[in-house]
Steps between C-alpha positions, in 0.01 A plus 500: 500500500178378348453130455490372142150428372377148548516292183173485312301183525528300177185522291281192479537317169208432271304222669604159373143373536373775270755408234409132538129584464573683176687205357237252620226709337691514170546124512129446573406714198752315283343171611158627387642588160669160464167327563339681206772558240243558226301763688681812377189633324263432794342829611544633854153544656408866531812621317616570146813282526538134417694250712802544275488878526454500878788255541720710270415810704604316817834407344563860398399631843721249684793594277436870563481448878824298499673781314365761740615292797843487339510880500432558130289796391206375295228765443155346455212747472451782748323305776143580390272209406465627143874531441567158652236342275659666197847383603365146545356492149816646349725246672271211399506610138880492506511152657319249274564181704169336600596134555387411855791258551762756402330776700473286814873429493583867439270609779684283752839604365428868557346435844824324594703793360295735717572290810870492415506879455335554840675232704679647798432859399334749740122499486499880534721556195321744263370379166324672211190321374207549259295622798765738630777466757486227762750293693630163389288307750184665371610435141514129586147530639398679178634214290311245710176699476537528124571130453210397724252728321582366154549149636142515627384608154688214333367243746143613428556489124649150521251382764772396737562570873647844569810578706371789714554392861450670835876536550558640153224758544663618823836523322334721236379752759809727503449574132121526515516754783772705332317500167162604640563879507669477159198348325223706658247636251495875581168559327322228695665586832450877469302637790520180705605542862495170682718256692506126442646204684576235238641160575520127465284263699714375787783725386620861514288809438608828349374856488398675179399866520346708222508877511366669190670269251821446696557157655721405794568141603608405853626171635272553799123503475326814633330468838159612373486453124194596302499157343678172571541245221638153573540232231632150480834495323405400146211746479719780637763432237261471206315812607828694521595394147159564349434129440189507719232767527390652834161330464666162443729554798225603741281210385763243596538342840792644691453863390357740757449874525380712792542838667340842509480514118486137384347600166848618397627140481371418148639830373848459646657302210349741245724780627801326345599414143698176506783516245 
């Protein structure tokens, strides 16, 4: 008689610290908006949106993520940068609220709804998202990345301290690594065959391999990469989201590149199209 199979180990729930970081980030953005309640028309540097529009987009995105975490099917573009941009503009046009005080409160409310939807649920539970399928834990990392990126923009526009911390950047890594192959620019990466070790100063490093337009990401850095790129946390994050150019990143203290083909370092971010 064969023995019955051993019971499966229970899946790890979505990390409480990640959910807390999402809520803390939403609250930090809401605090910025409360400080400048009349700043709705203030432009975001380097963007076409105003403070009111960026805050409204954050509210809509947090609501969407909370609904996705709750298992609802909410199509939003087809995952390409162009379709996501179009979906953003369409949703903004249908949501006219631009009052920073109202938007800050709504932002926090939806971040809390997201945490409630995820609490105690398995981190590996599948979820459908604007960037394709991912598990619930990575969706939480996606939400944090999205809030931090636009939170940075709002802090710059309002000339206030930002909320991008070392810990929060590390919590954003699961999403950033998953998204990398999904946002590669095939035209720019065509013909490239190279291996990279990319990582955070004093933190983990990862492997990124290009092979004729295809990209593979590994949680282990290759032993002999063509190029190694190491950044301090803020620069790494802003570079990944297109908020800082390669030249700006390499000019800052704490960013280093070396290897057999170090000249590939400034080109590396150009192989991706941040949504």
